[in-house]
C-alpha positions as YAML, in Angstrom:
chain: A
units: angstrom
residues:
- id: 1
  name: UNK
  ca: [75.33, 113.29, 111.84]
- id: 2
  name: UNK
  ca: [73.05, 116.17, 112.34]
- id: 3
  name: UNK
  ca: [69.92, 114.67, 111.64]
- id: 4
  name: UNK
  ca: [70.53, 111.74, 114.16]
- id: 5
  name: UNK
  ca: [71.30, 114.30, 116.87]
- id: 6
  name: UNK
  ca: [67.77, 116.88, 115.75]
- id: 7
  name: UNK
  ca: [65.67, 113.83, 116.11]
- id: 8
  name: UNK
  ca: [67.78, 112.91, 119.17]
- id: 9
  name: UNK
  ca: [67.02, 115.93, 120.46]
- id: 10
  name: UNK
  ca: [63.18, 116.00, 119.51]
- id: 11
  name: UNK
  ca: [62.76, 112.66, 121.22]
- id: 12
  name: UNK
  ca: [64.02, 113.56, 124.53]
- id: 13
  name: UNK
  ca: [62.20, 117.03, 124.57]
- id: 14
  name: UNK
  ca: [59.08, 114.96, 123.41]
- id: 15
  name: UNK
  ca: [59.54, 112.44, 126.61]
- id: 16
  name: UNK
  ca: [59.99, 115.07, 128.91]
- id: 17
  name: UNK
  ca: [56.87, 117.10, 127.80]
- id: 18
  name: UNK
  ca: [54.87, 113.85, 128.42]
- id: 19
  name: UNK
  ca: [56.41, 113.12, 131.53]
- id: 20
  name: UNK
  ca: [55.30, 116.55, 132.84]
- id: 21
  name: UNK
  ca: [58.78, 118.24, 132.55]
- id: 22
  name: UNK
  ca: [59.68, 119.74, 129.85]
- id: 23
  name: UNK
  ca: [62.64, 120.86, 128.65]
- id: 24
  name: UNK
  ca: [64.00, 123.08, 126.36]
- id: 25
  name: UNK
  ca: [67.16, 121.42, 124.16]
- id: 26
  name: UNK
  ca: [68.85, 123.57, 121.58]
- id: 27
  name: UNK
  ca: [71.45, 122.47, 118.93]
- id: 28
  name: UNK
  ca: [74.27, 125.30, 119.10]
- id: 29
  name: UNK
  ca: [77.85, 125.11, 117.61]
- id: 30
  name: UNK
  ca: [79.67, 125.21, 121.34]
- id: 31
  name: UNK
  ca: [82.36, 127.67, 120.14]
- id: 32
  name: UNK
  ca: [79.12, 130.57, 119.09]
- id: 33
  name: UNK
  ca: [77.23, 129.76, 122.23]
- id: 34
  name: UNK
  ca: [80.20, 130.13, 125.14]
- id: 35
  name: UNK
  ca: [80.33, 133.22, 127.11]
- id: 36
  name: UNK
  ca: [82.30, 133.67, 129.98]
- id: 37
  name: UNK
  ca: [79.51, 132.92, 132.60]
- id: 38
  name: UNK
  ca: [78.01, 130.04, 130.22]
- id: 39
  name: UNK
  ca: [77.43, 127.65, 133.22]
- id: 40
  name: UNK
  ca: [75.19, 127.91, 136.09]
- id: 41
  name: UNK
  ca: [75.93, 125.56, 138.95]
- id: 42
  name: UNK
  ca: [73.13, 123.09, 137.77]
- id: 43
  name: UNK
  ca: [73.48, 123.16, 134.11]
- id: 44
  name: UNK
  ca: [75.04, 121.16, 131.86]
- id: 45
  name: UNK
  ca: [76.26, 121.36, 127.82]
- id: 46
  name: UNK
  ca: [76.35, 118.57, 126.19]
- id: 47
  name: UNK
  ca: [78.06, 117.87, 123.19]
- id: 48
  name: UNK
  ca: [77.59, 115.47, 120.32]
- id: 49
  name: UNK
  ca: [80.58, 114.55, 118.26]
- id: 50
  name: UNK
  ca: [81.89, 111.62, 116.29]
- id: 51
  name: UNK
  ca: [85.43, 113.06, 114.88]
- id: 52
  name: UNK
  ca: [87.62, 112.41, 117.67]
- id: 53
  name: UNK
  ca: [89.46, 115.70, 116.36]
- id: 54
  name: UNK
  ca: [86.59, 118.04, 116.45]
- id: 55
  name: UNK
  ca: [86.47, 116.64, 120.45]
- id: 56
  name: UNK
  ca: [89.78, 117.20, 121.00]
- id: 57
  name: UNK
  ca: [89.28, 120.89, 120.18]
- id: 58
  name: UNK
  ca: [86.62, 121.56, 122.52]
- id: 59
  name: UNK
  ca: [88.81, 119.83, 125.34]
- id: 60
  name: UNK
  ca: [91.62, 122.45, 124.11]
- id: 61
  name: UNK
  ca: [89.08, 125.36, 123.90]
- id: 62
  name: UNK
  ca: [87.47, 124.74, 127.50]
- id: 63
  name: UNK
  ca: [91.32, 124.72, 128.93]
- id: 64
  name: UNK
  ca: [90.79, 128.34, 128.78]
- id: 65
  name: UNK
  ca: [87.71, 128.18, 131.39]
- id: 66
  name: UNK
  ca: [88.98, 127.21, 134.72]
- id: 67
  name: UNK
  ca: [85.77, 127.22, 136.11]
- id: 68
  name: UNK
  ca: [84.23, 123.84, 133.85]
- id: 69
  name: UNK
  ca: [85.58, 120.56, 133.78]
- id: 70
  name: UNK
  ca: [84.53, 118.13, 130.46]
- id: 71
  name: UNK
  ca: [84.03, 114.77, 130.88]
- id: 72
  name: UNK
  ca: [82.77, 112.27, 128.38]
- id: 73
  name: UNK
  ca: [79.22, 111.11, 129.27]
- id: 74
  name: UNK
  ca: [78.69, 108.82, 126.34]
- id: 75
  name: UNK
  ca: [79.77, 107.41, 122.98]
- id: 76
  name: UNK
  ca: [80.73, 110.73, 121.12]
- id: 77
  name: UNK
  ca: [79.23, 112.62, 124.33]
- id: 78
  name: UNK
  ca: [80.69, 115.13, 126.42]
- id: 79
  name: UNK
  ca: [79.65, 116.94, 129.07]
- id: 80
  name: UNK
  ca: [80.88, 120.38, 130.04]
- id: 81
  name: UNK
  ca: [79.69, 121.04, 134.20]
- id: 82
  name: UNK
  ca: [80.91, 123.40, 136.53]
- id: 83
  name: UNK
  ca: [84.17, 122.50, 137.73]
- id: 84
  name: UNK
  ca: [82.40, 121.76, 140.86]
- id: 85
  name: UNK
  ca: [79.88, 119.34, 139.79]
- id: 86
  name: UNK
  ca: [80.08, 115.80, 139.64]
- id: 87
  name: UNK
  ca: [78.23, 111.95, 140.28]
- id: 88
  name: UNK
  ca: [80.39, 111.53, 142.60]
- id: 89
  name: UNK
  ca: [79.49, 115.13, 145.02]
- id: 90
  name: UNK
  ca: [76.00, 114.35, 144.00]
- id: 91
  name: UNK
  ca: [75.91, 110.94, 145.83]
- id: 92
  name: UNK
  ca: [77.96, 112.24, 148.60]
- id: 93
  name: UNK
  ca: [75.33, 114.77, 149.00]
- id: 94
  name: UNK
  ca: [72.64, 112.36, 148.81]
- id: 95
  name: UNK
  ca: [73.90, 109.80, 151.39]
- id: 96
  name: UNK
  ca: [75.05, 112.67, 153.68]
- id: 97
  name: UNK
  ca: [71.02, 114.03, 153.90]
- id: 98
  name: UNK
  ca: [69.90, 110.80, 154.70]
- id: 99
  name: UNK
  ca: [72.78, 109.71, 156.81]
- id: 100
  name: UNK
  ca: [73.33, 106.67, 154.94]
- id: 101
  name: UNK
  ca: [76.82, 105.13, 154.24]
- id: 102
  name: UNK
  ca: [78.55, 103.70, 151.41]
- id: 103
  name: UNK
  ca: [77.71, 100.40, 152.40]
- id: 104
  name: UNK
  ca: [74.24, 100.88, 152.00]
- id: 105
  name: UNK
  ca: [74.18, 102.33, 148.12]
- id: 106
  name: UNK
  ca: [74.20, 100.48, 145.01]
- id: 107
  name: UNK
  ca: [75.18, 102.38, 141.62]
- id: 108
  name: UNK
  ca: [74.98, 101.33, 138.20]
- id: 109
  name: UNK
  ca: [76.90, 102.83, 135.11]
- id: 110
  name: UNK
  ca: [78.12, 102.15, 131.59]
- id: 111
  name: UNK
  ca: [80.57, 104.87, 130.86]
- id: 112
  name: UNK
  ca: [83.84, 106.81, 132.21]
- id: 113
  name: UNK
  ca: [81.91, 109.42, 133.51]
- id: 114
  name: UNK
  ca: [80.69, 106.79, 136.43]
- id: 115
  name: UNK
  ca: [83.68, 105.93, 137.69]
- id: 116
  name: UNK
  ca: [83.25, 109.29, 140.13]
- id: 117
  name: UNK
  ca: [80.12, 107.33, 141.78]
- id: 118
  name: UNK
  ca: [81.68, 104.23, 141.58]
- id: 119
  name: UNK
  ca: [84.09, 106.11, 144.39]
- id: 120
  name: UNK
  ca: [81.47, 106.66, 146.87]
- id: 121
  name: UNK
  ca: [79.34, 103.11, 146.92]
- id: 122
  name: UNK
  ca: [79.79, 99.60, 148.03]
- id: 123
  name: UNK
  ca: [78.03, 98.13, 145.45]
- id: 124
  name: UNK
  ca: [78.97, 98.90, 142.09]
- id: 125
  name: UNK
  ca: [77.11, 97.52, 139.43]
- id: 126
  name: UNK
  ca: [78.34, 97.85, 135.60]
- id: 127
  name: UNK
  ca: [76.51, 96.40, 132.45]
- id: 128
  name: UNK
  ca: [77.88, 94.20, 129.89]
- id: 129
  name: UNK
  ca: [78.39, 96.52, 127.48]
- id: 130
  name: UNK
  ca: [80.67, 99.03, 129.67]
- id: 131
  name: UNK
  ca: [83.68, 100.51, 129.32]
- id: 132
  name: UNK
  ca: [86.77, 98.29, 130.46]
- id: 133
  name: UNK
  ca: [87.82, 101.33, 133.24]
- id: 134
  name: UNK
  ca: [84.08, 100.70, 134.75]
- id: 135
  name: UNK
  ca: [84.22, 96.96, 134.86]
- id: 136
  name: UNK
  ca: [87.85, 96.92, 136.10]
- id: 137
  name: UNK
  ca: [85.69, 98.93, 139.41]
- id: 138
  name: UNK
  ca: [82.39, 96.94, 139.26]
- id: 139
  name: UNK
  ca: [81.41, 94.22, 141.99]
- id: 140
  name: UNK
  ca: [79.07, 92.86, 139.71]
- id: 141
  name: UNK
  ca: [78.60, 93.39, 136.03]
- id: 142
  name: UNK
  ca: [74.83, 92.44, 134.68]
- id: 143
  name: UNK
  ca: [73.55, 92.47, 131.12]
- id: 144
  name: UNK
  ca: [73.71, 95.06, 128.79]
- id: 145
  name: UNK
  ca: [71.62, 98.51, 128.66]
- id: 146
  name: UNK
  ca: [70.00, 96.74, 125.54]
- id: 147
  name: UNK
  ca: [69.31, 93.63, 127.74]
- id: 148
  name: UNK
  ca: [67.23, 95.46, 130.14]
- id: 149
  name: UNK
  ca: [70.36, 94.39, 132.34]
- id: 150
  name: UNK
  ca: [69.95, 96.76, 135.67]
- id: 151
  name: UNK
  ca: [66.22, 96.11, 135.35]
- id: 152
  name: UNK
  ca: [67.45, 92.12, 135.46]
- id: 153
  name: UNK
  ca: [70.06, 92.68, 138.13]
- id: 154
  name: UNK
  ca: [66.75, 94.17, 140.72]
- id: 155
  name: UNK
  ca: [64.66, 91.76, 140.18]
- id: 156
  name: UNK
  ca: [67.11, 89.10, 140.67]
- id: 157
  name: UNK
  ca: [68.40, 91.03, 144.19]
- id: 158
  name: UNK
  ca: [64.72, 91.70, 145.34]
- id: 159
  name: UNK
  ca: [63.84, 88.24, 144.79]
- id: 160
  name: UNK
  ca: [66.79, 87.07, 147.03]
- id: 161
  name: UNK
  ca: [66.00, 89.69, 149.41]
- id: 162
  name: UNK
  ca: [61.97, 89.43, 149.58]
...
């Protein structure tokens, strides 16, 4: 519905203008706003979709791009990246600066687009309300996202820990 995804929208640019980052979100029909050099290796288009046809066609149309992969990021969400981009090379990045190994990272996630990170950490951490492909890799699952479960899960490990 468009008015869920404008005020959506309005939200998240208002929380990142009061967090001292703001952002810039615009509402475009995918197919009008594509050009050939649409993605820079940092950014990201997300799109917001509920008719599982209407996402089927913007898998078909991005075929055509070799150079983005789509993934979904969320219920109705998709993301559209450089082919290049992922969780998963982000935390490889991450542990390679600090020289850390997989043993010593803990990742939590919800959706199909975590299963990349789920690749690279020891401890995988899923909440309640996940999808069965991220449980079926989780070492622990914790409460739901509307349970303030991740927030539950460190406490619960920096209690046993402190």
């Amino acid at each position: 519905n468009g008015q869920v995804l404008t005020s959506r929208v309005r939200t998240s640019q208002l929380r990142s203008l009061e967090n001292g980052f703001p952002i810039e979100m615009r509402i475009r029909n995918l197919r009008d706003a594509w050009t050939e050099n649409a993605l820079e290796v940092g950014e990201k288009i997300v799109t917001y979709e509920t008719r599982e046809e209407q996402r089927r066609d913007y898998r078909t149309f991005l075929q055509n791009y070799p150079g983005v992969r789509c993934e979904a990021t969320g219920y109705g969400l998709m993301g559209v990246f450089c082919k290049d981009v992922s969780k998963q090379d982000a935390l490889e990045r991450v542990k390679a600066h600090l020289g850390i190994s997989a043993q010593q990272v803990c990742v939590f996630g919800d959706y199909d687009n975590d299963l990349s990170m789920f690749a690279c950490a020891a401890h995988r951490v899923c909440v309640a309300n996940a999808v069965p492909a991220l449980k079926a890799a989780a070492t622990a699952i914790t409460d739901s996202n509307n349970e303030d479960g991740v927030a539950k899960f460190l406490q619960k490990m920096l209690d046993i820990h402190l």
